[in-house]
PDB file of C-alpha atoms in Angstrom:
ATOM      1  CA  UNK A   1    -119.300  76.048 111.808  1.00 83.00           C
ATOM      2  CA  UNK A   2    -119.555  72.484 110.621  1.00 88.00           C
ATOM      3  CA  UNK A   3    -116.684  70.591 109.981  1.00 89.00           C
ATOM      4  CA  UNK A   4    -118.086  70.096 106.657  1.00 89.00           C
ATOM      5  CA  UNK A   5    -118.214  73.734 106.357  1.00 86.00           C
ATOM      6  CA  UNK A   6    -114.713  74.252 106.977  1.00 85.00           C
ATOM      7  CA  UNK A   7    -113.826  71.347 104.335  1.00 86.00           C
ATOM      8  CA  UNK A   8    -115.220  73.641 101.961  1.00 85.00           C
ATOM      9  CA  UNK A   9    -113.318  76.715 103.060  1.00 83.00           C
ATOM     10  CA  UNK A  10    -110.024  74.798 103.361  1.00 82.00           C
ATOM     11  CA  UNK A  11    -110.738  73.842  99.561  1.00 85.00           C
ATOM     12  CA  UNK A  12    -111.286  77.135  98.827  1.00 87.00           C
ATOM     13  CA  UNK A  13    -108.326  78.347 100.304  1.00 85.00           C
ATOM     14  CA  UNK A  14    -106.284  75.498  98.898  1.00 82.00           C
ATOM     15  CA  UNK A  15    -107.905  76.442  94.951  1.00 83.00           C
ATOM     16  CA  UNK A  16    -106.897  79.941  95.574  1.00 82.00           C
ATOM     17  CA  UNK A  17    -103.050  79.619  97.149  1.00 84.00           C
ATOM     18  CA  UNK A  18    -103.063  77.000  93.691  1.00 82.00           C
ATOM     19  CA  UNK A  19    -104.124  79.998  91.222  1.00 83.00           C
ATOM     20  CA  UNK A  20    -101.810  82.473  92.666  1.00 81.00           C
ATOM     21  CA  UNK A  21     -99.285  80.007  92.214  1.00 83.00           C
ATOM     22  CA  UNK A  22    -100.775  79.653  88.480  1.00 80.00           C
ATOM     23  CA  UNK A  23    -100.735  83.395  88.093  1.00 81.00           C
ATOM     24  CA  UNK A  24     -97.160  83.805  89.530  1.00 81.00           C
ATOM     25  CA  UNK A  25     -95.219  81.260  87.374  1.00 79.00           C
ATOM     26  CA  UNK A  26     -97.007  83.312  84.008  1.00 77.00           C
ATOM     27  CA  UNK A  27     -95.468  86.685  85.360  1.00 80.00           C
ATOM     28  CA  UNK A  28     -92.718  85.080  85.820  1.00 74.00           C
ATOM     29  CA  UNK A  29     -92.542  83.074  82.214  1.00 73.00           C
ATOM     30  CA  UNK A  30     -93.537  86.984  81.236  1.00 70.00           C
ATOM     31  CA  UNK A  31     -90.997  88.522  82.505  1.00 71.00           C
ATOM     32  CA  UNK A  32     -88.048  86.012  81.341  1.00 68.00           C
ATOM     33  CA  UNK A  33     -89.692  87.044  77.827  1.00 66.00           C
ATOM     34  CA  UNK A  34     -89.119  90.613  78.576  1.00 64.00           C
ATOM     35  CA  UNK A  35     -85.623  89.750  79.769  1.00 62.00           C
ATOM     36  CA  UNK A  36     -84.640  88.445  76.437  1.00 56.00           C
ATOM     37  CA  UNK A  37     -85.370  92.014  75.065  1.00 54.00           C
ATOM     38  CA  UNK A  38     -83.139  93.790  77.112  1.00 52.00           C
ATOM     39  CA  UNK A  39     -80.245  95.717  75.598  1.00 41.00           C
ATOM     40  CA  UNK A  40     -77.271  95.382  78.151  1.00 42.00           C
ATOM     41  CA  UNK A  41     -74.771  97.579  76.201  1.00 38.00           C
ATOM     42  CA  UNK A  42     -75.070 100.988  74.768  1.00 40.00           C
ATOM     43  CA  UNK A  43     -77.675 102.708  73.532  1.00 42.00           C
ATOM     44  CA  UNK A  44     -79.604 100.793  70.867  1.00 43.00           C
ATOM     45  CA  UNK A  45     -81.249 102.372  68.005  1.00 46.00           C
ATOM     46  CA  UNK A  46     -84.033 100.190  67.801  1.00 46.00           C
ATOM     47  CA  UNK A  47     -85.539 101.609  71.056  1.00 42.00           C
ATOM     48  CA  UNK A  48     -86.472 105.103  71.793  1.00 43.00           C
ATOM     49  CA  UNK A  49     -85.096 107.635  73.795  1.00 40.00           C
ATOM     50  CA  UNK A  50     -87.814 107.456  76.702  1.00 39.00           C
ATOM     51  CA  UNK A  51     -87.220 103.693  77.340  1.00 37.00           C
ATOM     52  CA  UNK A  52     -85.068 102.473  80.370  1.00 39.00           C
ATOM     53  CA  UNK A  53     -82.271 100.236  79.102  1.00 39.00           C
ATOM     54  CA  UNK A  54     -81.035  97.683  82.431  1.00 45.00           C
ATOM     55  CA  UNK A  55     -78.087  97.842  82.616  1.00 42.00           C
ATOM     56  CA  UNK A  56     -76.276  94.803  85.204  1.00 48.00           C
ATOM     57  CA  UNK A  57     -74.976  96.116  88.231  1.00 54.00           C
ATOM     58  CA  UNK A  58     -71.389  95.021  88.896  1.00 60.00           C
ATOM     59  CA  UNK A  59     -71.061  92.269  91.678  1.00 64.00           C
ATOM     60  CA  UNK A  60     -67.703  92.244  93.057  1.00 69.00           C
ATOM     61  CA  UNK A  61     -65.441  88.850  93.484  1.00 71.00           C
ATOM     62  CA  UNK A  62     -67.317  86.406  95.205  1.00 76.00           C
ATOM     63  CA  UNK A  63     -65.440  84.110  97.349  1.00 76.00           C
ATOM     64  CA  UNK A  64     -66.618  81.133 100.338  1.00 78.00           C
ATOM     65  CA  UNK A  65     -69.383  79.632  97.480  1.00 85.00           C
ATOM     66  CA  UNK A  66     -69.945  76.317  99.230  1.00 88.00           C
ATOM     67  CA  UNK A  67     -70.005  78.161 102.398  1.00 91.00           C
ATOM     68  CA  UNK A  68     -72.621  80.947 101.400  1.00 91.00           C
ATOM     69  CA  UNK A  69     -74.668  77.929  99.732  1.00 94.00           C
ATOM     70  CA  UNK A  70     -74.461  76.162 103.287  1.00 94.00           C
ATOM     71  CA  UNK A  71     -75.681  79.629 105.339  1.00 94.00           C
ATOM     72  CA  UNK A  72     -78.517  80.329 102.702  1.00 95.00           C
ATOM     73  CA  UNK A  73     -79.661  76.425 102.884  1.00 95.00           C
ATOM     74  CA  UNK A  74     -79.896  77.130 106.473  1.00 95.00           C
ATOM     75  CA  UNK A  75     -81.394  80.694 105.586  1.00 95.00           C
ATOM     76  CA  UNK A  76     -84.083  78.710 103.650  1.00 96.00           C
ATOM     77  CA  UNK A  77     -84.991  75.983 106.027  1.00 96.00           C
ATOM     78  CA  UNK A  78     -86.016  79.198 108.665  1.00 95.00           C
ATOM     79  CA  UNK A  79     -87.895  81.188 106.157  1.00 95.00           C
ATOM     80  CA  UNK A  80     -89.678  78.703 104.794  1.00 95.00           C
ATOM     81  CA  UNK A  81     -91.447  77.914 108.589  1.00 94.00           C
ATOM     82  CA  UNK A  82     -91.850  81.849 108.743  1.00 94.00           C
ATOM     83  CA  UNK A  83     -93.318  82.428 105.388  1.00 93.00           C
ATOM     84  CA  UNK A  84     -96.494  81.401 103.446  1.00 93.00           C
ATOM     85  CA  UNK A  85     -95.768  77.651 100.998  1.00 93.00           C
ATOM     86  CA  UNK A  86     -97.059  79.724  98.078  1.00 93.00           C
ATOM     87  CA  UNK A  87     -94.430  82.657  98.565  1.00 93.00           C
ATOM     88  CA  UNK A  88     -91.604  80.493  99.712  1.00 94.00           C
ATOM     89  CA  UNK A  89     -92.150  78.531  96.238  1.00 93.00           C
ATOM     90  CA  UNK A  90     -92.565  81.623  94.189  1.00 93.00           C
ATOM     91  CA  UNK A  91     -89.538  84.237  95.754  1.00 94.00           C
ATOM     92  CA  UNK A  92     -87.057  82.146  97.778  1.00 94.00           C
ATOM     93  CA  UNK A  93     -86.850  78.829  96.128  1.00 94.00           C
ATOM     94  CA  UNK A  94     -85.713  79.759  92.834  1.00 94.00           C
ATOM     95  CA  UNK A  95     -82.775  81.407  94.168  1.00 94.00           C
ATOM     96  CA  UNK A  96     -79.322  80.777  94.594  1.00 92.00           C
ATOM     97  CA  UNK A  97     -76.303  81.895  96.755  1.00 92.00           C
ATOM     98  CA  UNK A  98     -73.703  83.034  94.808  1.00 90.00           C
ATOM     99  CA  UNK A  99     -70.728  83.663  97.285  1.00 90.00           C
ATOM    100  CA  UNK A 100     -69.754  86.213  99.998  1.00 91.00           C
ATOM    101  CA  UNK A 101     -68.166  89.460 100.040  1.00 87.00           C
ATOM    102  CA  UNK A 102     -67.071  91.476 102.674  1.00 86.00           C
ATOM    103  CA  UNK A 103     -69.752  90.085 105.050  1.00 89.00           C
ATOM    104  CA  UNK A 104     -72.225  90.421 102.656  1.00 91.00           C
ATOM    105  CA  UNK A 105     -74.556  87.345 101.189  1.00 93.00           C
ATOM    106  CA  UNK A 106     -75.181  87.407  97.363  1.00 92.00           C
ATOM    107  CA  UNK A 107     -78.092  85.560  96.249  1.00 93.00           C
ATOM    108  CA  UNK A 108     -78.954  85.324  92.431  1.00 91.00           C
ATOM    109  CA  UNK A 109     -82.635  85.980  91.447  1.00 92.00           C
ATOM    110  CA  UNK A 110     -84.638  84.963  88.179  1.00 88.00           C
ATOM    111  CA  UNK A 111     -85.007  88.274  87.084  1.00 90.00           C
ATOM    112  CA  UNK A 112     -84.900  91.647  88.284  1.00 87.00           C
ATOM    113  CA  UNK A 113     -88.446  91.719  89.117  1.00 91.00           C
ATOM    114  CA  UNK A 114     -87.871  89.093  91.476  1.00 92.00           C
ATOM    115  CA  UNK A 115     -84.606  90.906  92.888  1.00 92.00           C
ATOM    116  CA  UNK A 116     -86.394  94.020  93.614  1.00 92.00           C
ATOM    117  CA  UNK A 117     -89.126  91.725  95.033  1.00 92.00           C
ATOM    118  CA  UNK A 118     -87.025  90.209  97.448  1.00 94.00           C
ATOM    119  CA  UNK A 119     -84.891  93.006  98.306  1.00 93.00           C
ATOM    120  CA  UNK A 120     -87.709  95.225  99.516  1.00 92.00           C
ATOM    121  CA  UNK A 121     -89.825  92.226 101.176  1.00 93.00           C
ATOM    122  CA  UNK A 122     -87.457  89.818 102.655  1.00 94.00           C
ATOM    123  CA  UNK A 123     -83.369  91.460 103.226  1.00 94.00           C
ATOM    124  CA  UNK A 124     -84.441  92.521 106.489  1.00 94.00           C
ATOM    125  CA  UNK A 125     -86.081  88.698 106.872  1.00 95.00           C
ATOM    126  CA  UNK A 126     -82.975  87.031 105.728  1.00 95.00           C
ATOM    127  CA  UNK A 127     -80.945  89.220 107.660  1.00 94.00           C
ATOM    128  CA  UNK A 128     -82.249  88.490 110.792  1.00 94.00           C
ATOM    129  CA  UNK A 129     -82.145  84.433 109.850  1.00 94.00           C
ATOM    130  CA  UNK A 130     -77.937  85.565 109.575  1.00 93.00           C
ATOM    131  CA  UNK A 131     -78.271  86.754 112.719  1.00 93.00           C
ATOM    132  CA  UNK A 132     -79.940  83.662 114.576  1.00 93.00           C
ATOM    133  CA  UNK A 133     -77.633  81.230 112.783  1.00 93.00           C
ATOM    134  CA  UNK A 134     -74.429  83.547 114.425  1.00 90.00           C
ATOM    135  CA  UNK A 135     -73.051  83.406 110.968  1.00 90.00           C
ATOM    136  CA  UNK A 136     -70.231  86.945 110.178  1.00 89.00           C
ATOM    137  CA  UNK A 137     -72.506  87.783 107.678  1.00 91.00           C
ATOM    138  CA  UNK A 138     -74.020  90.959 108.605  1.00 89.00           C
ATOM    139  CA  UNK A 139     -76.026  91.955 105.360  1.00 92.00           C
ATOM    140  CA  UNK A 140     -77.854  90.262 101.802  1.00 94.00           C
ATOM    141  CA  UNK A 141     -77.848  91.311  98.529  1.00 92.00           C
ATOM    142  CA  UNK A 142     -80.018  89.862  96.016  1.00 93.00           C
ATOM    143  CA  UNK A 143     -78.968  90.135  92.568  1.00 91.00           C
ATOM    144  CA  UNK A 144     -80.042  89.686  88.891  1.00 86.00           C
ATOM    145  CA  UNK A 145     -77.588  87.998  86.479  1.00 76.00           C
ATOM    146  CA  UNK A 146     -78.363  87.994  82.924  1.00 72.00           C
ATOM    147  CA  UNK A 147     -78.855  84.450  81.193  1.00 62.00           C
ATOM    148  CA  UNK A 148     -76.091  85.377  78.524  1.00 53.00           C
ATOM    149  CA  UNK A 149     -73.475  86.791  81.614  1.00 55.00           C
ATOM    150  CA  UNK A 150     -74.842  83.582  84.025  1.00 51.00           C
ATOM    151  CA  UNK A 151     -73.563  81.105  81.120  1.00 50.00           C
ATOM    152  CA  UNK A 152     -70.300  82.546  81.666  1.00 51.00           C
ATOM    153  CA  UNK A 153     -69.252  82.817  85.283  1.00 50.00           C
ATOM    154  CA  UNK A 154     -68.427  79.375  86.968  1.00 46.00           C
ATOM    155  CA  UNK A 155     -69.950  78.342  89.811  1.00 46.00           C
TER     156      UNK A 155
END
């Protein structure tokens, strides 16, 4: 193969990783639309019985903030070498540690999309980054706050 052969398919590869990106920031724009709709409280007349109302799950007192945003900087810096650029951007960058509980990492998500996302690709990934960095930590927990609850809980 020529090198100007593999110019091409470098380009190619390079157009594609750009319109996955592309495609992934309008799910995600999609799915902060949807997240406006949801009803966080009881049951709301204006939907029917067969939808599925999201509740928030309760996150318990978070404590050592500085210190879990340390550990998941350093969490970060290893996934990001282990990890495609174009996932990294998309699922880990947009997050944010939240605090630590009981040996256990919480990391706020855009959406619960993304949580699930995460939870069910990368825990296991993160987990074993706690691990190398000898941190107490011992498990992750990615979680979904709502824009109108995030306004309200201080960093």
């Amino acid at each position: 193969m020529s090198e100007q052969e593999i110019q091409v398919l470098l380009r190619q590869i390079l157009d594609g990783q750009k319109r996955l990106i592309e495609e992934m920031k309008g799910i995600h724009r999609h799915l902060e639309r949807l997240e406006s709709k949801f009803v966080t409280s009881e049951k709301s007349d204006s939907l029917p019985d067969r939808h599925i109302v999201p509740v928030p799950m309760e996150i318990p007192l978070l404590t050592r903030t500085s210190e879990a945003e340390q550990i998941w900087s350093k969490v970060c810096d290893i996934i990001q070498e282990r990890i495609s650029r174009p996932s990294f951007e998309t699922w880990v960058k947009p997050t944010e540690a939240r605090g630590i509980n009981e040996k256990k990492l919480y990391i706020s998500c855009a959406n619960d999309f993304a949580r699930d996302w995460l939870s069910s690709r990368y825990a296991s990934l993160v987990e074993e980054c706690l691990d190398t960095l000898e941190t107490d930590l011992k498990t992750v927990e990615f979680v979904w706050i709502p824009s109108e609850t995030r306004d309200n809980i201080q960093k």
